[in-house]
Coordinates of C-alpha atoms in Angstrom, one line a residue:
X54 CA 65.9 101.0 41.0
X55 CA 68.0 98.6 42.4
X56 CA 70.7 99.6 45.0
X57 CA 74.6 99.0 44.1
X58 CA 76.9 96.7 46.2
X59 CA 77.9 100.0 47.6
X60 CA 75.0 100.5 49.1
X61 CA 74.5 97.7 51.3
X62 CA 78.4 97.6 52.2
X63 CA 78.0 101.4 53.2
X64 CA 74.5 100.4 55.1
X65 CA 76.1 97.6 57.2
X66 CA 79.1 99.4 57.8
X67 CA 77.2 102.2 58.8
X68 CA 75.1 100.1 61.5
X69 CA 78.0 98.5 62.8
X70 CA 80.1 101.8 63.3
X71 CA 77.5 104.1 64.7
X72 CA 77.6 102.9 68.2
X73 CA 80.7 100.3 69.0
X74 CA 83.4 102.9 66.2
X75 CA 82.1 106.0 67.1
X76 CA 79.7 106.5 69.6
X77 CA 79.4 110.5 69.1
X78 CA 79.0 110.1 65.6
X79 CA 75.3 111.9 65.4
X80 CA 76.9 114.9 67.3
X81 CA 79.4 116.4 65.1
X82 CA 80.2 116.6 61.7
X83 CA 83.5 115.0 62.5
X84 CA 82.0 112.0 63.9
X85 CA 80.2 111.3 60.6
X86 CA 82.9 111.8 58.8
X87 CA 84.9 109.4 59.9
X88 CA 82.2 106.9 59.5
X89 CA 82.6 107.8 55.6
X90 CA 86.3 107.5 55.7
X91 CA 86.2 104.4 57.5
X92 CA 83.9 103.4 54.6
X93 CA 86.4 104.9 51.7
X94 CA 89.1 102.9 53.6
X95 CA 87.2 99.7 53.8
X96 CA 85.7 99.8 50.5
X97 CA 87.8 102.2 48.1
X98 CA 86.8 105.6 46.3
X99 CA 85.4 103.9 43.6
X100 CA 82.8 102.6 46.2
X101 CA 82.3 106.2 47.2
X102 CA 82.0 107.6 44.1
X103 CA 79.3 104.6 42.9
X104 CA 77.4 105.3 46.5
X105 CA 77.4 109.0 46.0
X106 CA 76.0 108.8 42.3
X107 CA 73.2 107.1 43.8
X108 CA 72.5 109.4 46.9
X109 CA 72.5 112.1 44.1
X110 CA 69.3 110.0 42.0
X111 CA 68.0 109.2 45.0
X112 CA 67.2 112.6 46.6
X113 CA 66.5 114.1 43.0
X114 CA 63.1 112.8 43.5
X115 CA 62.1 114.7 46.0
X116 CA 58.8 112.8 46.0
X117 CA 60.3 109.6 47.4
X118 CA 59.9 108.1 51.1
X119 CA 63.9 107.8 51.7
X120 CA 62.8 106.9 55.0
X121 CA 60.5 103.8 53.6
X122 CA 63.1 103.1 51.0
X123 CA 66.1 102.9 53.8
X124 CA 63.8 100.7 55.6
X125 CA 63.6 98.2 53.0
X126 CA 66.8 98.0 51.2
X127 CA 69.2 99.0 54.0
X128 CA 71.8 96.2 55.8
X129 CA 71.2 98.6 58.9
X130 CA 68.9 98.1 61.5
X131 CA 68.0 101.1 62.1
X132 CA 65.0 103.3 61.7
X133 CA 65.6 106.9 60.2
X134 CA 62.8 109.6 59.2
X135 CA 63.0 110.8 55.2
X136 CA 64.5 114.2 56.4
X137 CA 67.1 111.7 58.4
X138 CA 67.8 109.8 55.4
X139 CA 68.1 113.4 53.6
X140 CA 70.3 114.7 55.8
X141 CA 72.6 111.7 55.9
X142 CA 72.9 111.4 51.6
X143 CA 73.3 115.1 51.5
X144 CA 76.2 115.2 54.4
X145 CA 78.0 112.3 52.7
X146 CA 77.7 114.0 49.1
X147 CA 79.2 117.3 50.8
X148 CA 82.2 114.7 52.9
X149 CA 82.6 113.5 49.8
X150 CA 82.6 117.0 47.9
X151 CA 85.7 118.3 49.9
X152 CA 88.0 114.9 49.3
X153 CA 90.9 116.3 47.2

């Protein structure tokens, strides 16, 4: 399955926020999500809506190395453990979740 545009703009936003945006973003839920809305800013709710369907297919298999898939298809260059990759889909689905 190949990744949407979405995907690698959220991917190389991601990397490029995480320690020159918002330094503290790992700490608190508010740090991360301001990396999202930074994101829905940039990019516009119908590239959250297209990155979120895909975090949902994605972590419906839970038999997939999210951690090896990130690895290969990500614009960030950074390393991140399957639960890591989990936890970030999952915490993005529930940012976006409480949009209104």
């Amino acid at each position: 399955m190949t990744p949407p545009k979405s995907f690698y703009d959220f991917t190389l936003q991601f990397h490029q926020d995480l320690d020159v945006v918002h330094p503290g973003w790992a700490e608190t839920p508010d740090g991360r999500n301001q990396i999202y809305e930074d994101f829905r800013q940039g990019y516009g709710d119908k590239a959250v809506l297209e990155l979120a369907t895909y975090c949902e297919e994605l972590l419906a298999d839970s038999e997939t190395d999210l951690g090896s898939f990130w690895l290969a298809e990500s614009k960030a260059d950074l390393v991140i453990q399957d639960e890591g990759v989990r936890f970030l889909f999952n915490d993005f689905l529930g940012w976006m979740g409480s949009l209104s």
